[in-house]
Amino acid sequence: MMVILTLGILTFMIACIVMILASILAKKTIMDREKNSPYECGFDPKSSSRLPFSLRFFLIAVIFLIFDVEITLLLPIASTLGISNIFSWMSTSFIFLIILLLGLYFEWYHGALEWSE
């Protein structure tokens, strides 16, 4: 037990020393207006370099990610059919699919899936 504690403390100390050395030896950057502005052949930018972002696109992307993760959770259900009770397998699958469909209906009802208005 004492060996594990000693190795843990030693590892922690080495990690702290490496982080301190890295912050001391790191190249310091000087932030000024020229380095923070976008490069346009030496001229001042004519307009903002930040383009407006469509919130509808962001919402569709988030909904896609959510349903993509849910599909990933659905895939192992098929492989567990042979090793589980058929009643528990059916009830779990049915409840999970109902939750997915209710979420999809909720997004559709509130117009989150409509791309154009």
Tab-separated table of N, CA, C and O in Angstrom:
chain	number	residue	atom	x	y	z
A	1	MET	N	0.828	-1.200	0.000
A	1	MET	CA	0.000	0.000	0.000
A	1	MET	C	0.871	1.262	0.000
A	1	MET	O	0.548	2.226	-0.660
A	2	MET	N	1.955	1.196	0.757
A	2	MET	CA	2.845	2.351	0.850
A	2	MET	C	3.554	2.604	-0.476
A	2	MET	O	3.813	3.756	-0.834
A	3	VAL	N	3.841	1.529	-1.219
A	3	VAL	CA	4.513	1.664	-2.515
A	3	VAL	C	3.598	2.377	-3.503
A	3	VAL	O	4.043	3.266	-4.241
A	4	ILE	N	2.325	2.028	-3.498
A	4	ILE	CA	1.363	2.672	-4.413
A	4	ILE	C	1.218	4.143	-4.078
A	4	ILE	O	1.193	4.995	-4.973
A	5	LEU	N	1.157	4.466	-2.790
A	5	LEU	CA	1.042	5.863	-2.378
A	5	LEU	C	2.289	6.646	-2.771
A	5	LEU	O	2.196	7.773	-3.278
A	6	THR	N	3.448	6.065	-2.587
A	6	THR	CA	4.703	6.731	-2.959
A	6	THR	C	4.779	6.954	-4.469
A	6	THR	O	5.163	8.040	-4.920
A	7	LEU	N	4.400	5.943	-5.245
A	7	LEU	CA	4.413	6.103	-6.699
A	7	LEU	C	3.391	7.142	-7.160
A	7	LEU	O	3.648	7.906	-8.096
A	8	GLY	N	2.239	7.194	-6.523
A	8	GLY	CA	1.237	8.199	-6.866
A	8	GLY	C	1.733	9.611	-6.592
A	8	GLY	O	1.558	10.525	-7.404
A	9	ILE	N	2.352	9.808	-5.436
A	9	ILE	CA	2.895	11.138	-5.087
A	9	ILE	C	4.025	11.506	-6.029
A	9	ILE	O	4.122	12.654	-6.489
A	10	LEU	N	4.898	10.546	-6.346
A	10	LEU	CA	6.004	10.800	-7.264
A	10	LEU	C	5.490	11.172	-8.661
A	10	LEU	O	5.994	12.124	-9.283
A	11	THR	N	4.479	10.465	-9.131
A	11	THR	CA	3.895	10.782	-10.441
A	11	THR	C	3.273	12.168	-10.437
A	11	THR	O	3.430	12.935	-11.394
A	12	PHE	N	2.571	12.509	-9.364
A	12	PHE	CA	1.958	13.829	-9.254
A	12	PHE	C	3.018	14.927	-9.245
A	12	PHE	O	2.859	15.957	-9.899
A	13	MET	N	4.106	14.714	-8.517
A	13	MET	CA	5.168	15.716	-8.461
A	13	MET	C	5.852	15.894	-9.812
A	13	MET	O	6.137	17.028	-10.224
A	14	ILE	N	6.098	14.791	-10.522
A	14	ILE	CA	6.716	14.893	-11.850
A	14	ILE	C	5.797	15.639	-12.808
A	14	ILE	O	6.248	16.495	-13.580
A	15	ALA	N	4.490	15.353	-12.756
A	15	ALA	CA	3.543	16.041	-13.627
A	15	ALA	C	3.508	17.539	-13.315
A	15	ALA	O	3.475	18.377	-14.231
A	16	CYS	N	3.527	17.895	-12.034
A	16	CYS	CA	3.530	19.317	-11.661
A	16	CYS	C	4.806	20.012	-12.127
A	16	CYS	O	4.767	21.148	-12.623
A	17	ILE	N	5.957	19.341	-11.984
A	17	ILE	CA	7.226	19.932	-12.422
A	17	ILE	C	7.233	20.145	-13.926
A	17	ILE	O	7.656	21.193	-14.418
A	18	VAL	N	6.741	19.177	-14.680
A	18	VAL	CA	6.689	19.316	-16.139
A	18	VAL	C	5.754	20.462	-16.540
A	18	VAL	O	6.076	21.256	-17.437
A	19	MET	N	4.619	20.600	-15.881
A	19	MET	CA	3.700	21.698	-16.220
A	19	MET	C	4.291	23.054	-15.878
A	19	MET	O	4.146	24.022	-16.634
A	20	ILE	N	4.984	23.150	-14.746
A	20	ILE	CA	5.608	24.424	-14.369
A	20	ILE	C	6.718	24.779	-15.347
A	20	ILE	O	6.831	25.930	-15.789
A	21	LEU	N	7.557	23.801	-15.715
A	21	LEU	CA	8.617	24.060	-16.688
A	21	LEU	C	8.057	24.459	-18.050
A	21	LEU	O	8.588	25.343	-18.718
A	22	ALA	N	6.987	23.814	-18.454
A	22	ALA	CA	6.389	24.155	-19.747
A	22	ALA	C	5.843	25.575	-19.742
A	22	ALA	O	5.969	26.303	-20.736
A	23	SER	N	5.234	26.003	-18.640
A	23	SER	CA	4.699	27.368	-18.607
A	23	SER	C	5.816	28.407	-18.514
A	23	SER	O	5.682	29.517	-19.021
A	24	ILE	N	6.933	28.056	-17.890
A	24	ILE	CA	8.054	29.003	-17.797
A	24	ILE	C	8.779	29.114	-19.133
A	24	ILE	O	9.127	30.209	-19.582
A	25	LEU	N	8.990	27.979	-19.791
A	25	LEU	CA	9.771	27.979	-21.025
A	25	LEU	C	8.940	28.263	-22.279
A	25	LEU	O	9.511	28.386	-23.366
A	26	ALA	N	7.627	28.344	-22.140
A	26	ALA	CA	6.776	28.559	-23.308
A	26	ALA	C	7.006	29.951	-23.888
A	26	ALA	O	7.338	30.903	-23.185
A	27	LYS	N	6.838	30.034	-25.198
A	27	LYS	CA	7.005	31.312	-25.885
A	27	LYS	C	5.844	32.232	-25.509
A	27	LYS	O	4.692	31.881	-25.628
A	28	LYS	N	6.188	33.382	-25.037
A	28	LYS	CA	5.163	34.357	-24.665
A	28	LYS	C	4.704	35.087	-25.924
A	28	LYS	O	5.513	35.557	-26.716
A	29	THR	N	3.412	35.163	-26.106
A	29	THR	CA	2.881	35.860	-27.275
A	29	THR	C	2.381	37.234	-26.849
A	29	THR	O	1.767	37.391	-25.793
A	30	ILE	N	2.676	38.178	-27.679
A	30	ILE	CA	2.212	39.537	-27.444
A	30	ILE	C	0.993	39.755	-28.337
A	30	ILE	O	1.076	39.627	-29.561
A	31	MET	N	-0.122	40.038	-27.717
A	31	MET	CA	-1.356	40.228	-28.475
A	31	MET	C	-1.514	41.720	-28.801
A	31	MET	O	-1.525	42.557	-27.910
A	32	ASP	N	-1.586	42.009	-30.070
A	32	ASP	CA	-1.878	43.380	-30.473
A	32	ASP	C	-2.965	43.353	-31.548
A	32	ASP	O	-3.416	42.307	-31.975
A	33	ARG	N	-3.356	44.528	-32.005
A	33	ARG	CA	-4.467	44.643	-32.948
A	33	ARG	C	-4.141	44.003	-34.282
A	33	ARG	O	-4.988	43.379	-34.913
A	34	GLU	N	-2.923	44.108	-34.732
A	34	GLU	CA	-2.542	43.564	-36.022
A	34	GLU	C	-2.548	42.036	-36.020
A	34	GLU	O	-2.940	41.416	-37.001
A	35	LYS	N	-2.111	41.436	-34.939
A	35	LYS	CA	-2.078	39.980	-34.888
A	35	LYS	C	-3.465	39.381	-34.693
A	35	LYS	O	-3.714	38.242	-35.075
A	36	ASN	N	-4.363	40.133	-34.080
A	36	ASN	CA	-5.716	39.622	-33.853
A	36	ASN	C	-6.654	39.868	-35.028
A	36	ASN	O	-7.737	39.298	-35.075
A	37	SER	N	-6.268	40.708	-35.969
A	37	SER	CA	-7.153	41.010	-37.103
A	37	SER	C	-6.860	40.040	-38.252
A	37	SER	O	-5.747	39.534	-38.378
A	38	PRO	N	-7.865	39.785	-39.086
A	38	PRO	CA	-7.635	38.892	-40.225
A	38	PRO	C	-6.707	39.559	-41.250
A	38	PRO	O	-6.710	40.778	-41.415
A	39	TYR	N	-5.943	38.748	-41.942
A	39	TYR	CA	-4.988	39.275	-42.914
A	39	TYR	C	-5.680	39.499	-44.251
A	39	TYR	O	-6.261	38.584	-44.821
A	40	GLU	N	-5.634	40.748	-44.714
A	40	GLU	CA	-6.176	41.086	-46.031
A	40	GLU	C	-5.154	41.923	-46.786
A	40	GLU	O	-5.338	43.105	-47.036
A	41	CYS	N	-4.046	41.315	-47.139
A	41	CYS	CA	-2.995	41.939	-47.947
A	41	CYS	C	-2.469	43.229	-47.324
A	41	CYS	O	-2.146	44.184	-48.025
A	42	GLY	N	-2.409	43.305	-46.019
A	42	GLY	CA	-1.860	44.470	-45.358
A	42	GLY	C	-2.842	45.601	-45.152
A	42	GLY	O	-2.502	46.608	-44.533
A	43	PHE	N	-4.050	45.493	-45.675
A	43	PHE	CA	-5.045	46.549	-45.513
A	43	PHE	C	-5.935	46.233	-44.319
A	43	PHE	O	-6.063	45.082	-43.893
A	44	ASP	N	-6.586	47.254	-43.805
A	44	ASP	CA	-7.578	47.037	-42.757
A	44	ASP	C	-8.762	46.296	-43.359
A	44	ASP	O	-9.145	46.542	-44.505
A	45	PRO	N	-9.367	45.380	-42.622
A	45	PRO	CA	-10.512	44.630	-43.167
A	45	PRO	C	-11.674	45.566	-43.475
A	45	PRO	O	-11.946	46.510	-42.740
A	46	LYS	N	-12.349	45.290	-44.603
A	46	LYS	CA	-13.464	46.142	-45.020
A	46	LYS	C	-14.715	45.881	-44.205
A	46	LYS	O	-15.538	46.758	-44.008
A	47	SER	N	-14.890	44.649	-43.762
A	47	SER	CA	-16.077	44.317	-42.964
A	47	SER	C	-15.651	43.364	-41.857
A	47	SER	O	-14.487	43.001	-41.736
A	48	SER	N	-16.596	42.961	-41.087
A	48	SER	CA	-16.309	42.055	-39.985
A	48	SER	C	-15.876	40.691	-40.527
A	48	SER	O	-16.427	40.200	-41.505
A	49	SER	N	-14.895	40.103	-39.883
A	49	SER	CA	-14.439	38.793	-40.328
A	49	SER	C	-15.360	37.684	-39.830
A	49	SER	O	-15.258	36.554	-40.264
A	50	ARG	N	-16.221	37.995	-38.923
A	50	ARG	CA	-17.165	37.019	-38.389
A	50	ARG	C	-18.463	37.093	-39.187
A	50	ARG	O	-19.112	38.125	-39.260
A	51	LEU	N	-18.805	35.979	-39.797
A	51	LEU	CA	-20.046	35.918	-40.552
A	51	LEU	C	-21.188	35.547	-39.626
A	51	LEU	O	-21.002	34.780	-38.672
A	52	PRO	N	-22.378	36.064	-39.885
A	52	PRO	CA	-23.514	35.664	-39.040
A	52	PRO	C	-23.801	34.180	-39.204
A	52	PRO	O	-23.718	33.636	-40.300
A	53	PHE	N	-24.131	33.541	-38.098
A	53	PHE	CA	-24.341	32.097	-38.083
A	53	PHE	C	-25.828	31.813	-37.953
A	53	PHE	O	-26.520	32.406	-37.135
A	54	SER	N	-26.306	30.908	-38.776
A	54	SER	CA	-27.716	30.555	-38.755
A	54	SER	C	-28.029	29.695	-37.540
A	54	SER	O	-27.487	28.604	-37.383
A	55	LEU	N	-28.912	30.168	-36.683
A	55	LEU	CA	-29.288	29.397	-35.513
A	55	LEU	C	-30.118	28.184	-35.890
A	55	LEU	O	-30.086	27.165	-35.211
A	56	ARG	N	-30.835	28.256	-36.986
A	56	ARG	CA	-31.608	27.089	-37.444
A	56	ARG	C	-30.664	25.956	-37.848
A	56	ARG	O	-30.924	24.801	-37.551
A	57	PHE	N	-29.586	26.298	-38.522
A	57	PHE	CA	-28.600	25.285	-38.889
A	57	PHE	C	-27.995	24.658	-37.639
A	57	PHE	O	-27.825	23.439	-37.570
A	58	PHE	N	-27.682	25.477	-36.651
A	58	PHE	CA	-27.122	24.969	-35.404
A	58	PHE	C	-28.113	24.044	-34.706
A	58	PHE	O	-27.730	22.980	-34.191
A	59	LEU	N	-29.384	24.413	-34.674
A	59	LEU	CA	-30.405	23.589	-34.036
A	59	LEU	C	-30.557	22.248	-34.750
A	59	LEU	O	-30.645	21.191	-34.109
A	60	ILE	N	-30.551	22.272	-36.085
A	60	ILE	CA	-30.643	21.023	-36.850
A	60	ILE	C	-29.416	20.149	-36.573
A	60	ILE	O	-29.535	18.926	-36.430
A	61	ALA	N	-28.242	20.756	-36.465
A	61	ALA	CA	-27.023	19.994	-36.185
A	61	ALA	C	-27.081	19.354	-34.803
A	61	ALA	O	-26.700	18.185	-34.632
A	62	VAL	N	-27.587	20.071	-33.812
A	62	VAL	CA	-27.694	19.518	-32.465
A	62	VAL	C	-28.710	18.385	-32.429
A	62	VAL	O	-28.475	17.337	-31.812
A	63	ILE	N	-29.842	18.562	-33.111
A	63	ILE	CA	-30.856	17.500	-33.164
A	63	ILE	C	-30.278	16.267	-33.860
A	63	ILE	O	-30.512	15.136	-33.430
A	64	PHE	N	-29.515	16.469	-34.930
A	64	PHE	CA	-28.874	15.347	-35.609
A	64	PHE	C	-27.937	14.596	-34.669
A	64	PHE	O	-27.931	13.363	-34.637
A	65	LEU	N	-27.134	15.331	-33.901
A	65	LEU	CA	-26.209	14.683	-32.976
A	65	LEU	C	-26.949	13.889	-31.906
A	65	LEU	O	-26.551	12.774	-31.551
A	66	ILE	N	-28.038	14.453	-31.401
A	66	ILE	CA	-28.814	13.754	-30.376
A	66	ILE	C	-29.378	12.452	-30.937
A	66	ILE	O	-29.254	11.384	-30.320
A	67	PHE	N	-29.996	12.509	-32.116
A	67	PHE	CA	-30.575	11.303	-32.684
A	67	PHE	C	-29.496	10.325	-33.148
A	67	PHE	O	-29.713	9.115	-33.134
A	68	ASP	N	-28.333	10.822	-33.506
A	68	ASP	CA	-27.233	9.938	-33.881
A	68	ASP	C	-26.752	9.132	-32.669
A	68	ASP	O	-26.502	7.929	-32.768
A	69	VAL	N	-26.642	9.782	-31.531
A	69	VAL	CA	-26.253	9.078	-30.310
A	69	VAL	C	-27.340	8.079	-29.906
A	69	VAL	O	-27.043	6.968	-29.458
A	70	GLU	N	-28.594	8.439	-30.097
A	70	GLU	CA	-29.676	7.526	-29.745
A	70	GLU	C	-29.680	6.300	-30.651
A	70	GLU	O	-29.965	5.190	-30.194
A	71	ILE	N	-29.349	6.467	-31.921
A	71	ILE	CA	-29.240	5.319	-32.820
A	71	ILE	C	-28.092	4.417	-32.359
A	71	ILE	O	-28.190	3.187	-32.401
A	72	THR	N	-27.007	5.021	-31.905
A	72	THR	CA	-25.889	4.243	-31.383
A	72	THR	C	-26.305	3.447	-30.151
A	72	THR	O	-25.822	2.340	-29.924
A	73	LEU	N	-27.205	3.988	-29.367
A	73	LEU	CA	-27.713	3.258	-28.209
A	73	LEU	C	-28.695	2.169	-28.616
A	73	LEU	O	-28.865	1.185	-27.900
A	74	LEU	N	-29.342	2.314	-29.763
A	74	LEU	CA	-30.298	1.311	-30.228
A	74	LEU	C	-29.617	0.079	-30.825
A	74	LEU	O	-30.183	-1.017	-30.779
A	75	LEU	N	-28.442	0.228	-31.395
A	75	LEU	CA	-27.789	-0.887	-32.079
A	75	LEU	C	-27.526	-2.105	-31.182
A	75	LEU	O	-27.770	-3.230	-31.610
A	76	PRO	N	-27.079	-1.945	-29.947
A	76	PRO	CA	-26.839	-3.140	-29.131
A	76	PRO	C	-28.113	-3.862	-28.698
A	76	PRO	O	-28.041	-4.996	-28.235
A	77	ILE	N	-29.254	-3.239	-28.833
A	77	ILE	CA	-30.507	-3.884	-28.421
A	77	ILE	C	-30.740	-5.155	-29.228
A	77	ILE	O	-31.169	-6.174	-28.689
A	78	ALA	N	-30.430	-5.124	-30.510
A	78	ALA	CA	-30.657	-6.296	-31.353
A	78	ALA	C	-29.751	-7.456	-30.954
A	78	ALA	O	-30.166	-8.615	-31.027
A	79	SER	N	-28.549	-7.163	-30.527
A	79	SER	CA	-27.629	-8.246	-30.185
A	79	SER	C	-27.928	-8.861	-28.820
A	79	SER	O	-27.464	-9.951	-28.522
A	80	THR	N	-28.703	-8.184	-27.981
A	80	THR	CA	-29.023	-8.724	-26.663
A	80	THR	C	-30.308	-9.548	-26.656
A	80	THR	O	-30.711	-10.029	-25.602
A	81	LEU	N	-30.923	-9.732	-27.797
A	81	LEU	CA	-32.174	-10.488	-27.849
A	81	LEU	C	-31.986	-11.925	-27.401
A	81	LEU	O	-32.802	-12.466	-26.656
A	82	GLY	N	-30.916	-12.570	-27.811
A	82	GLY	CA	-30.704	-13.980	-27.491
A	82	GLY	C	-30.324	-14.244	-26.047
A	82	GLY	O	-30.523	-15.347	-25.544
A	83	ILE	N	-29.784	-13.254	-25.340
A	83	ILE	CA	-29.299	-13.498	-23.982
A	83	ILE	C	-30.195	-12.904	-22.906
A	83	ILE	O	-29.858	-12.974	-21.730
A	84	SER	N	-31.312	-12.298	-23.282
A	84	SER	CA	-32.174	-11.681	-22.280
A	84	SER	C	-33.584	-12.253	-22.361
A	84	SER	O	-33.948	-12.950	-23.311
A	85	ASN	N	-34.354	-11.911	-21.367
A	85	ASN	CA	-35.754	-12.295	-21.309
A	85	ASN	C	-36.511	-11.543	-22.402
A	85	ASN	O	-36.336	-10.339	-22.569
A	86	ILE	N	-37.376	-12.231	-23.120
A	86	ILE	CA	-38.061	-11.609	-24.252
A	86	ILE	C	-38.995	-10.490	-23.791
A	86	ILE	O	-39.108	-9.461	-24.451
A	87	PHE	N	-39.622	-10.658	-22.635
A	87	PHE	CA	-40.531	-9.612	-22.139
A	87	PHE	C	-39.755	-8.355	-21.757
A	87	PHE	O	-40.148	-7.242	-22.118
A	88	SER	N	-38.662	-8.506	-21.023
A	88	SER	CA	-37.876	-7.328	-20.633
A	88	SER	C	-37.236	-6.675	-21.858
A	88	SER	O	-37.136	-5.450	-21.931
A	89	TRP	N	-36.815	-7.500	-22.816
A	89	TRP	CA	-36.215	-6.950	-24.034
A	89	TRP	C	-37.236	-6.131	-24.821
A	89	TRP	O	-36.944	-5.022	-25.255
A	90	MET	N	-38.447	-6.677	-24.973
A	90	MET	CA	-39.495	-5.965	-25.728
A	90	MET	C	-39.930	-4.692	-25.010
A	90	MET	O	-40.098	-3.646	-25.635
A	91	SER	N	-40.099	-4.761	-23.689
A	91	SER	CA	-40.553	-3.576	-22.952
A	91	SER	C	-39.485	-2.483	-22.965
A	91	SER	O	-39.797	-1.307	-23.167
A	92	THR	N	-38.224	-2.859	-22.795
A	92	THR	CA	-37.156	-1.855	-22.829
A	92	THR	C	-37.040	-1.222	-24.216
A	92	THR	O	-36.922	0.002	-24.337
A	93	SER	N	-37.076	-2.037	-25.247
A	93	SER	CA	-36.994	-1.519	-26.613
A	93	SER	C	-38.182	-0.628	-26.934
A	93	SER	O	-38.025	0.442	-27.535
A	94	PHE	N	-39.368	-1.051	-26.519
A	94	PHE	CA	-40.583	-0.277	-26.802
A	94	PHE	C	-40.539	1.070	-26.089
A	94	PHE	O	-40.853	2.106	-26.694
A	95	ILE	N	-40.156	1.074	-24.830
A	95	ILE	CA	-40.088	2.339	-24.078
A	95	ILE	C	-39.046	3.274	-24.694
A	95	ILE	O	-39.284	4.478	-24.853
A	96	PHE	N	-37.891	2.732	-25.068
A	96	PHE	CA	-36.844	3.565	-25.664
A	96	PHE	C	-37.307	4.155	-26.996
A	96	PHE	O	-37.111	5.342	-27.262
A	97	LEU	N	-37.957	3.343	-27.832
A	97	LEU	CA	-38.451	3.857	-29.111
A	97	LEU	C	-39.576	4.871	-28.928
A	97	LEU	O	-39.662	5.842	-29.681
A	98	ILE	N	-40.423	4.670	-27.932
A	98	ILE	CA	-41.485	5.647	-27.651
A	98	ILE	C	-40.882	6.984	-27.230
A	98	ILE	O	-41.327	8.047	-27.674
A	99	ILE	N	-39.844	6.947	-26.400
A	99	ILE	CA	-39.175	8.191	-25.991
A	99	ILE	C	-38.563	8.893	-27.205
A	99	ILE	O	-38.666	10.119	-27.350
A	100	LEU	N	-37.945	8.125	-28.105
A	100	LEU	CA	-37.379	8.715	-29.324
A	100	LEU	C	-38.461	9.350	-30.191
A	100	LEU	O	-38.296	10.468	-30.694
A	101	LEU	N	-39.553	8.644	-30.372
A	101	LEU	CA	-40.632	9.173	-31.215
A	101	LEU	C	-41.298	10.389	-30.582
A	101	LEU	O	-41.682	11.333	-31.290
A	102	LEU	N	-41.446	10.396	-29.264
A	102	LEU	CA	-42.012	11.575	-28.599
A	102	LEU	C	-41.086	12.783	-28.753
A	102	LEU	O	-41.556	13.911	-28.968
A	103	GLY	N	-39.770	12.565	-28.656
A	103	GLY	CA	-38.821	13.666	-28.862
A	103	GLY	C	-38.875	14.202	-30.284
A	103	GLY	O	-38.840	15.410	-30.511
A	104	LEU	N	-38.989	13.294	-31.252
A	104	LEU	CA	-39.093	13.709	-32.647
A	104	LEU	C	-40.388	14.479	-32.898
A	104	LEU	O	-40.392	15.522	-33.556
A	105	TYR	N	-41.490	13.987	-32.329
A	105	TYR	CA	-42.776	14.681	-32.481
A	105	TYR	C	-42.725	16.061	-31.831
A	105	TYR	O	-43.245	17.031	-32.387
A	106	PHE	N	-42.093	16.159	-30.668
A	106	PHE	CA	-41.970	17.444	-29.977
A	106	PHE	C	-41.205	18.448	-30.830
A	106	PHE	O	-41.632	19.615	-30.969
A	107	GLU	N	-40.090	18.029	-31.418
A	107	GLU	CA	-39.319	18.925	-32.282
A	107	GLU	C	-40.101	19.301	-33.531
A	107	GLU	O	-40.051	20.446	-33.986
A	108	TRP	N	-40.820	18.361	-34.094
A	108	TRP	CA	-41.611	18.624	-35.288
A	108	TRP	C	-42.768	19.562	-34.974
A	108	TRP	O	-43.070	20.486	-35.730
A	109	TYR	N	-43.434	19.357	-33.841
A	109	TYR	CA	-44.573	20.181	-33.454
A	109	TYR	C	-44.174	21.629	-33.208
A	109	TYR	O	-44.903	22.552	-33.556
A	110	HIS	N	-43.006	21.837	-32.608
A	110	HIS	CA	-42.541	23.200	-32.326
A	110	HIS	C	-41.823	23.834	-33.502
A	110	HIS	O	-41.336	24.970	-33.378
A	111	GLY	N	-41.740	23.155	-34.622
A	111	GLY	CA	-41.187	23.747	-35.841
A	111	GLY	C	-39.683	23.771	-35.910
A	111	GLY	O	-39.119	24.522	-36.704
A	112	ALA	N	-39.013	22.993	-35.089
A	112	ALA	CA	-37.558	23.003	-35.118
A	112	ALA	C	-37.011	22.315	-36.354
A	112	ALA	O	-35.869	22.559	-36.737
A	113	LEU	N	-37.800	21.483	-37.001
A	113	LEU	CA	-37.332	20.763	-38.186
A	113	LEU	C	-37.651	21.501	-39.485
A	113	LEU	O	-37.256	21.049	-40.547
A	114	GLU	N	-38.343	22.607	-39.406
A	114	GLU	CA	-38.672	23.397	-40.599
A	114	GLU	C	-37.471	24.265	-40.955
A	114	GLU	O	-37.061	25.115	-40.188
A	115	TRP	N	-36.907	24.035	-42.124
A	115	TRP	CA	-35.734	24.786	-42.521
A	115	TRP	C	-36.092	26.189	-42.983
A	115	TRP	O	-35.434	27.154	-42.657
A	116	SER	N	-37.146	26.336	-43.772
A	116	SER	CA	-37.561	27.656	-44.240
A	116	SER	C	-38.888	28.022	-43.571
A	116	SER	O	-39.673	27.172	-43.212
A	117	GLU	N	-39.093	29.327	-43.467
A	117	GLU	CA	-40.304	29.777	-42.786
A	117	GLU	C	-41.366	30.186	-43.774
A	117	GLU	O	-41.207	30.710	-44.784
